[in-house]
XYZ file of C-alpha atoms in Angstrom:
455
model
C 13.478 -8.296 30.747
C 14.432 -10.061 33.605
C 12.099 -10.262 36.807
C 14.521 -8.613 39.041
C 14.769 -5.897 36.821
C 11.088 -5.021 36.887
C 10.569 -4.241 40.797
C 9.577 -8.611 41.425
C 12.432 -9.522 43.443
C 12.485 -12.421 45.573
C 11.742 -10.935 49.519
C 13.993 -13.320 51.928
C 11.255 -14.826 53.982
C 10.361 -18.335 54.701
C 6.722 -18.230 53.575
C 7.372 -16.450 50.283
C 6.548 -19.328 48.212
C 3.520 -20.738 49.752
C 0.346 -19.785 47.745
C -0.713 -18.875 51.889
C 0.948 -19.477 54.920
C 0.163 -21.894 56.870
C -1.384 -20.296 59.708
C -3.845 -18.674 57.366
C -5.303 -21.859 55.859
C -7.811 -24.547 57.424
C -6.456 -27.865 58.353
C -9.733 -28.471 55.548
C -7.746 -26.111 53.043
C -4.295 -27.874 53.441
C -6.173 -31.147 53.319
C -7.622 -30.458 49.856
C -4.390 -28.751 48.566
C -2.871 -32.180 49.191
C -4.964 -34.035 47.662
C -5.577 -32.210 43.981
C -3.336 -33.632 41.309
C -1.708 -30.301 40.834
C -1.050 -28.687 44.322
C -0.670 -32.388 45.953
C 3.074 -33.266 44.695
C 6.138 -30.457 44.650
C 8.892 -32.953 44.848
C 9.590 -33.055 40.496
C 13.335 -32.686 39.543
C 14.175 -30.696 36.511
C 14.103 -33.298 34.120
C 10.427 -34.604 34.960
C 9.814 -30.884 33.358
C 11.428 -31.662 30.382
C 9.674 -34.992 30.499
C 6.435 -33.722 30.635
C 7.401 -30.313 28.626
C 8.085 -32.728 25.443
C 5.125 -35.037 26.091
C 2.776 -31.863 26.036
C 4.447 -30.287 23.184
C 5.424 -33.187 20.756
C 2.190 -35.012 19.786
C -0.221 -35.798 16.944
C 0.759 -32.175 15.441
C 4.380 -33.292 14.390
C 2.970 -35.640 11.984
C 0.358 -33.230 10.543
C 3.325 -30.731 9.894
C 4.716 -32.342 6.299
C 1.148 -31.653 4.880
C 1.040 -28.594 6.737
C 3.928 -27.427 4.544
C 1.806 -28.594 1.809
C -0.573 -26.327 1.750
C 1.481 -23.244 3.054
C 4.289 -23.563 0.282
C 8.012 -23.704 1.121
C 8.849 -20.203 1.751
C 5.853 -19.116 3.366
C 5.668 -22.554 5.321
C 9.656 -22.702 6.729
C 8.898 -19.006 8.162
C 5.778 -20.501 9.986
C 7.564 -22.916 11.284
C 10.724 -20.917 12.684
C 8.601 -17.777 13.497
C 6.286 -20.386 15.511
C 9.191 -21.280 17.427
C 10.825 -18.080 18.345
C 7.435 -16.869 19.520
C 6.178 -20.005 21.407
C 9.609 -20.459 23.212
C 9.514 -16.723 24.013
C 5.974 -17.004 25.699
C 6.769 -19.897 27.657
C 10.120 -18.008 29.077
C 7.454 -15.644 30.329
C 5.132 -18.208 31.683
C 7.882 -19.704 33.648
C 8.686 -16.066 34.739
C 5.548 -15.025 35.851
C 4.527 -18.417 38.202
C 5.901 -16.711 41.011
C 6.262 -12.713 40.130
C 4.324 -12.041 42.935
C 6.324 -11.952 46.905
C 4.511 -14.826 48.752
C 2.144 -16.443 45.876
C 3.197 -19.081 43.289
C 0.562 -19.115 40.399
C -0.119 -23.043 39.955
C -2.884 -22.618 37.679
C -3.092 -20.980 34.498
C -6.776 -19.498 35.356
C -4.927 -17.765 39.080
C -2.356 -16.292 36.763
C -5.259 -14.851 34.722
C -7.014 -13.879 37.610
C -4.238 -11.866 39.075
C -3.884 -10.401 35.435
C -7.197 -9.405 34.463
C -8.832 -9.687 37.893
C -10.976 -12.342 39.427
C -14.022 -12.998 37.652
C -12.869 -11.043 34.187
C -9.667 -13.518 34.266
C -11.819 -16.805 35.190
C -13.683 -15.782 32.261
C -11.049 -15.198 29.776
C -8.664 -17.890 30.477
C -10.848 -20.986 31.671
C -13.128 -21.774 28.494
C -10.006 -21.443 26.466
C -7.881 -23.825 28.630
C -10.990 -26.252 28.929
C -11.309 -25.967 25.022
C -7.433 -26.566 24.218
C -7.097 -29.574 26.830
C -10.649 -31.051 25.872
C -9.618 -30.684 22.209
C -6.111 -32.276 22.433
C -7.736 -35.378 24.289
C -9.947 -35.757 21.896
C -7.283 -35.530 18.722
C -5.621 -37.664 20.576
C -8.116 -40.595 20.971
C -8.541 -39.863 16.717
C -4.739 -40.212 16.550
C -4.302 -43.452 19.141
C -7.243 -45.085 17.065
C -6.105 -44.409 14.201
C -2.883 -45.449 14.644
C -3.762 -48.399 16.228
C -5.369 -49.422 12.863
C -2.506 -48.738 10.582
C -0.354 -50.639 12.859
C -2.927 -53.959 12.704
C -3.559 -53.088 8.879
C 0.197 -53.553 8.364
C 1.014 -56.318 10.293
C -2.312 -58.381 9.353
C -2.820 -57.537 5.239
C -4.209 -61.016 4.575
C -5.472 -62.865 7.550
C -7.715 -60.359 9.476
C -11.146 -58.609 8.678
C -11.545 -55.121 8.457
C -12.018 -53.450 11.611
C -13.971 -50.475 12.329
C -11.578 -47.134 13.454
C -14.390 -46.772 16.254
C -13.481 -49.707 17.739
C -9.593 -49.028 17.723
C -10.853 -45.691 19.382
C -12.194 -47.734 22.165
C -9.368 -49.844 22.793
C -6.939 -46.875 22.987
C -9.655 -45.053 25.603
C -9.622 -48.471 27.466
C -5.896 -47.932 28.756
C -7.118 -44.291 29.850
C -10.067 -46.006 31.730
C -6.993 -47.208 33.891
C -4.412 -45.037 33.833
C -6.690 -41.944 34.265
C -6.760 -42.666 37.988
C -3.257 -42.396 38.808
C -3.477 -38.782 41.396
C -0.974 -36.427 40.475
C 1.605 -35.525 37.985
C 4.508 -36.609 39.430
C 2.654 -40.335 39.408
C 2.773 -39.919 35.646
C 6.270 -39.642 35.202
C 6.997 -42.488 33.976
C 4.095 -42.461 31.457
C 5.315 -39.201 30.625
C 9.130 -40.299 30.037
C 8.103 -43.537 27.367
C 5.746 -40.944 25.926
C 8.751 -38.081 25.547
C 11.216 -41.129 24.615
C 7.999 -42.684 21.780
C 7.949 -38.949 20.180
C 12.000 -38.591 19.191
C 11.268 -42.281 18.011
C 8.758 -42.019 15.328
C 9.790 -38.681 14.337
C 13.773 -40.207 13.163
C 11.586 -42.695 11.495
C 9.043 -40.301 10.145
C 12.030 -38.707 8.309
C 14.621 -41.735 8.197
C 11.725 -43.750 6.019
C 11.138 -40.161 4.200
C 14.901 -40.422 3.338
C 15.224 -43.838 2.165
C 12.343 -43.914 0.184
C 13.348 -40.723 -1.697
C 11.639 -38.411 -3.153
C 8.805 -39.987 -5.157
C 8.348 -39.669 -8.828
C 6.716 -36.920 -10.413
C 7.019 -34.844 -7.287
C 5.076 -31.480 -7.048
C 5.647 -28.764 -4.645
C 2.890 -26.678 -5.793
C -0.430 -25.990 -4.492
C -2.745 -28.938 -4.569
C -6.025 -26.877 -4.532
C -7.400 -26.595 -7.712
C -9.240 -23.209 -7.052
C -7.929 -20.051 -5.573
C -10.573 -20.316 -2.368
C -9.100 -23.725 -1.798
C -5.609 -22.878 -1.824
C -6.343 -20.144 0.394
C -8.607 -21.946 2.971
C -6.219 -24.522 3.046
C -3.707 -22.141 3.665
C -5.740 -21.322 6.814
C -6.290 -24.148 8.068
C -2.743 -24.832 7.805
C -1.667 -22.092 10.164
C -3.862 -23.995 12.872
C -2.174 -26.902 12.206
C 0.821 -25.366 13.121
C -0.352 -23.234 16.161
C -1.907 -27.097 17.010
C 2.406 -28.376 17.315
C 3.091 -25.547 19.410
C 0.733 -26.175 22.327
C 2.516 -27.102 25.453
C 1.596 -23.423 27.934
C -1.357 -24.924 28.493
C -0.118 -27.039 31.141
C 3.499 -25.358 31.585
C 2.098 -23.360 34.751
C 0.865 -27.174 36.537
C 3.890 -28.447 36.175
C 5.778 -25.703 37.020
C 3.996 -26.722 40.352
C 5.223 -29.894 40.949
C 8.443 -28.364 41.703
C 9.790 -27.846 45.030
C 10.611 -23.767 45.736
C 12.556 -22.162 48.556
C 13.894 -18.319 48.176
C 17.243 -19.279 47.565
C 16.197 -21.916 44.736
C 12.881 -20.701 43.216
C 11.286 -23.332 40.620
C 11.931 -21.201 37.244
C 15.365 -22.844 37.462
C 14.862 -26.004 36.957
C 11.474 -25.812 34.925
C 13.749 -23.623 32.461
C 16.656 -25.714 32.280
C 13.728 -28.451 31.749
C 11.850 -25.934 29.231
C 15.324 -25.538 27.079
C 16.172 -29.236 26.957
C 12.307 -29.784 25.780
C 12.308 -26.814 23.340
C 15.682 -28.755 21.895
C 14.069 -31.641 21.575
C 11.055 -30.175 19.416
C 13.266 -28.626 17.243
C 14.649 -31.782 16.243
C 11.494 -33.345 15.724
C 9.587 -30.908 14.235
C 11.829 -29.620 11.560
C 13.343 -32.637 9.911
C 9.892 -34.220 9.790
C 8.215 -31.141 8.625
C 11.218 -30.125 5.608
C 11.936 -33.992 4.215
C 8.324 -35.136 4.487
C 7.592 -32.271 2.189
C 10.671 -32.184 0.238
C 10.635 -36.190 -0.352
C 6.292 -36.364 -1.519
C 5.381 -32.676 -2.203
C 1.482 -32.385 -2.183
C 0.756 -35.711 -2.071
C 1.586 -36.185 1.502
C -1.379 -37.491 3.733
C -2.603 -35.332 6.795
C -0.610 -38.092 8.690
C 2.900 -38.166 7.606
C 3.114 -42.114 8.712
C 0.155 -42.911 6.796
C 2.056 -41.756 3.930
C 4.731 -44.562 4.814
C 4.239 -48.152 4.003
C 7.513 -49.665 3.753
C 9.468 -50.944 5.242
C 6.445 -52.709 7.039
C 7.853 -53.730 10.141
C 9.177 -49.977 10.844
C 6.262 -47.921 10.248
C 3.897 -50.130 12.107
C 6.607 -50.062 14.943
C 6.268 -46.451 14.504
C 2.743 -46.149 14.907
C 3.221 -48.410 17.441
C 5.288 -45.736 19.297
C 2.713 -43.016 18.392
C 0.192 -44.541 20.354
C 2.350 -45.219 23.549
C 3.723 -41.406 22.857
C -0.210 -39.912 22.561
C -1.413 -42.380 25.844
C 1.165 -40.412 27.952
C 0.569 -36.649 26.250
C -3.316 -37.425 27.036
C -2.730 -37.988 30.439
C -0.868 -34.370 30.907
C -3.730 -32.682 29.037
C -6.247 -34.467 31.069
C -4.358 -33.803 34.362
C -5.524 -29.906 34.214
C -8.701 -30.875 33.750
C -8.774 -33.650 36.499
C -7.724 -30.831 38.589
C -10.504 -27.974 37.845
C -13.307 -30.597 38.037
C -12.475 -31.854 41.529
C -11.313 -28.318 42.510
C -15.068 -27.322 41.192
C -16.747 -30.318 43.168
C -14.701 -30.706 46.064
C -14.736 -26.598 47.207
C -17.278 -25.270 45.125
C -19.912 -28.277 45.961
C -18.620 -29.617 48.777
C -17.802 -33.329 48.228
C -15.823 -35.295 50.188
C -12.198 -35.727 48.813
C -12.864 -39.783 47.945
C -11.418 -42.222 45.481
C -15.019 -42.974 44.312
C -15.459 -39.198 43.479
C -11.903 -39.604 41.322
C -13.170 -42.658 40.158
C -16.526 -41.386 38.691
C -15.767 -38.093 37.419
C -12.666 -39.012 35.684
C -14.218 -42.251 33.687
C -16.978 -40.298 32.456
C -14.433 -37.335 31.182
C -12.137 -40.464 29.371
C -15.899 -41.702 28.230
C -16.806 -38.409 27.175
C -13.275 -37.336 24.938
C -13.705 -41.335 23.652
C -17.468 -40.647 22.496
C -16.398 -37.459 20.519
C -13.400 -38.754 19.258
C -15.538 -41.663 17.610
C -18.014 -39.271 16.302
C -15.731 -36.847 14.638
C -12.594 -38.630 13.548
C -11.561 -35.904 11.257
C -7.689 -35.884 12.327
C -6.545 -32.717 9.636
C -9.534 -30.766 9.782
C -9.588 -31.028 13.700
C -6.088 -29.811 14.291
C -6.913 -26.837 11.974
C -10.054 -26.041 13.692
C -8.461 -26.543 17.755
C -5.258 -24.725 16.704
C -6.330 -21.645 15.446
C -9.462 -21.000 17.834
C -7.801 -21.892 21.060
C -4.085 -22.483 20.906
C -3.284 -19.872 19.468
C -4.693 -17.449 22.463
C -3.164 -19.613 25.300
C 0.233 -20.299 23.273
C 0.783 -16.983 21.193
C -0.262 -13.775 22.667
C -2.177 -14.425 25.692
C 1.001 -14.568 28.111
C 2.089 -11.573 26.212
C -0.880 -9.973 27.271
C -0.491 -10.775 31.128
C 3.017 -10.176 31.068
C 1.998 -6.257 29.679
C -0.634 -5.609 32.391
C 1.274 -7.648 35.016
C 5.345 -6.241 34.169
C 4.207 -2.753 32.439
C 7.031 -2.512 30.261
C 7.909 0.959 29.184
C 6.134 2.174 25.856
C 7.603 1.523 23.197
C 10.128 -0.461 25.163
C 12.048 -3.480 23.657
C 9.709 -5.659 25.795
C 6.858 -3.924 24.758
C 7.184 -3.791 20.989
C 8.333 -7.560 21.274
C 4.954 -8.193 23.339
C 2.833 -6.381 20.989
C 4.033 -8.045 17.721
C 3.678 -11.474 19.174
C -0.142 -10.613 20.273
C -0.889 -8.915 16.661
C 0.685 -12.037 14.682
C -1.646 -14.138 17.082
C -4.677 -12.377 17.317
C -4.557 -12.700 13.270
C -3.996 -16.926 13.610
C -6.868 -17.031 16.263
C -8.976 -15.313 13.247
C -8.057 -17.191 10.532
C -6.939 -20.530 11.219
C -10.139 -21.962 12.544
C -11.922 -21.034 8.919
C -9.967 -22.880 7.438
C -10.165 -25.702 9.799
C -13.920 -25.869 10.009
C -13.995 -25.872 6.325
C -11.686 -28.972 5.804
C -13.927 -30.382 8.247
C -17.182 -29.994 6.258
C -15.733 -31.335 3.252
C -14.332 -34.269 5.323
C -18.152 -34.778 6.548
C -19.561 -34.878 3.198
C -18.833 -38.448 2.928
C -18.616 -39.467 6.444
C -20.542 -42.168 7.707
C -21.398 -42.157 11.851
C -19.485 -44.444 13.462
C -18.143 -46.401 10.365
């Protein structure tokens, strides 16, 4: 399955790698390319890819996994899990493959892939409103998760002394870091955001499942379903498949940072984005598993939609944990938003014609923090969120849709190992994209019931 093998070889030729040479673009062009947060910085090492590869991956999803497991059941609910990872790992090897399949273009964007996949307008179409809806949706989970995490931590540091605080208001002091950090250009600027972030999630994971561990496994334990009626288990059930597909997001931004990497002929960038890619993938296995089986095993169906809300004691470590949750969520925020930084200025800068300006950066990227902060306070349903987000749009981007390009792009033979590999991945997806947001949306009407605005 290799690239060479399928008639993409790398031509020897100075300009191969250039998305055009430079004779063919403006100085206008060149001046715009520099200045987008994706195109503006190819100097990343291989490690900033892992850095940024675990930040995107390992998020709010990791502790929604334990009560994930919940509602799938321990057989059905380990197979998830593994089957999630074989797939997702396999579809990001062919992400990384295809950024620069094509002699003399490197695909920065996700949306130019699709566009050289499906064709211009048909793949603008396909792949933009589900990229806008994954990214959009993370940033918003994420300013539930930072708020809400933000509260547990001054809940369990403050039990006697301090009033009861709104979560809307915790929501706003996590967006109030973005209203800063939002500005920083590029990808490569985020680095170091990016490495506390990768270094927070392998934190409050071990304690996720350390704490699991020494608390034990809690009397009267019960691994069975906790809906009372068959609908409920198996809506539940749904919605748990999203909040699966949710932990297994990170293509959605593989392609951009794929592009901060420097490319010649001799040492194209799917080198070190995959040795990056393999030490992230490593990573996630050791957060997502351990978290996912003890948090289960150790409080059955009672675990909470938020494995560290689950966790009270010892104080000082889960509220250090949460603590590292919302330093972990600031930094994956920032790589979701980054995409999105990039269309809109892409959109107003050649589309529009503004001027390439800090005030225009300044502007468009406080009212998207403002925006993701304004839903995030309006909807604060963490579980029934993840559901809904993972099945409807992750599960496209992440399970089958690079299977899909890499069929109509690579043309494996029928019935092919390739081929029958691609078309059970995009069948076992196409199923999740169905499903899972059923049950999500239906978790989040119940949820609503009793919700107050802005309580």
């Amino acid at each position: 399955m290799q690239s060479a093998a399928m008639g993409t070889q790398t031509p020897n030729n100075s300009n191969y790698y250039c998305s055009k040479s430079a004779d063919e673009r403006s100085a206008e062009e060149r001046a715009i390319d520099a200045w987008l947060p994706v195109t503006s910085n190819r100097n990343a090492k291989w490690w900033y890819s892992a850095f940024h590869n675990v930040t995107a991956m390992v998020g709010a999803g990791v502790l929604g996994l334990p009560y994930a497991l919940a509602q799938l059941g321990w057989g059905p609910g380990v197979a998830v899990l593994v089957i999630s990872w074989i797939i997702t790992f396999y579809t990001l090897w062919q992400m990384v493959e295809m950024h620069e399949m094509v002699p003399g273009k490197r695909f920065d964007r996700y949306h130019e892939l699709g566009q050289h996949a499906f064709g211009k307008k048909l793949g603008l179409w396909i792949i933009v409103p589900q990229q806008i809806i994954v990214e959009v949706g993370v940033d918003i989970v994420y300013m539930v998760t930072g708020g809400q995490s933000l509260m547990k931590f001054y809940d369990l540091v403050c039990k006697k002394d301090c009033k009861d605080t709104k979560l809307t208001y915790f929501i706003m002091i996590f967006a109030s870091v973005h209203f800063v950090i939002s500005h920083l250009p590029d990808f490569n600027s985020i680095v170091g955001v990016s490495l506390a972030a990768a270094v927070m999630s392998l934190s409050y994971s071990t304690i996720a499942w350390g704490a699991s561990v020494k608390k034990g496994v809690v009397a009267d334990v019960e691994y069975g379903y906790k809906a009372k009626t068959t609908a409920g288990t198996i809506f539940n059930f749904f919605s748990a498949l999203g909040d699966v597909a949710f932990a297994y997001a990170g293509h959605n931004v593989v392609l951009e940072i794929q592009a901060t990497i420097p490319s010649t002929p001799e040492k194209p960038s799917k080198g070190p984005m995959w040795k990056g890619v393999i030490v992230a993938y490593i990573i996630v296995a050791l957060c997502y598993f351990p978290v996912a089986l003890i948090g289960y095993w150790m409080f059955g169906n009672q675990v909470k939609d938020n494995i560290l809300l689950t966790l009270e004691k010892p104080t000082w470590l889960i509220a250090m944990a949460n603590m590292f949750v919302v330093i972990h969520v600031i930094g994956s925020y920032q790589i979701y938003a980054m995409p999105v930084f990039d269309m809109i200025e892409t959109v107003l800068v050649r589309k529009l014609k503004f001027k390439p300006s800090w005030m225009l950066r300044f502007v468009t990227r406080n009212i998207y923090v403002a925006f993701t902060m304004f839903v995030g306070i309006t909807f604060p349903f963490f579980n029934g969120l993840l559901g809904f987000f993972g099945g409807f749009a992750f599960a496209p981007t992440t399970y089958f849709l690079p299977c899909i390009m890499w069929l109509a792009i690579c043309k494996p033979k029928k019935f092919s190992l390739s081929w029958i590999i691609n078309w059970i991945c995009i069948i076992l997806g196409v199923l999740l994209m169905i499903i899972a947001p059923i049950g999500g949306l239906r978790s989040i009407i119940i949820q609503a019931k009793d919700y107050k605005f802005y309580s």
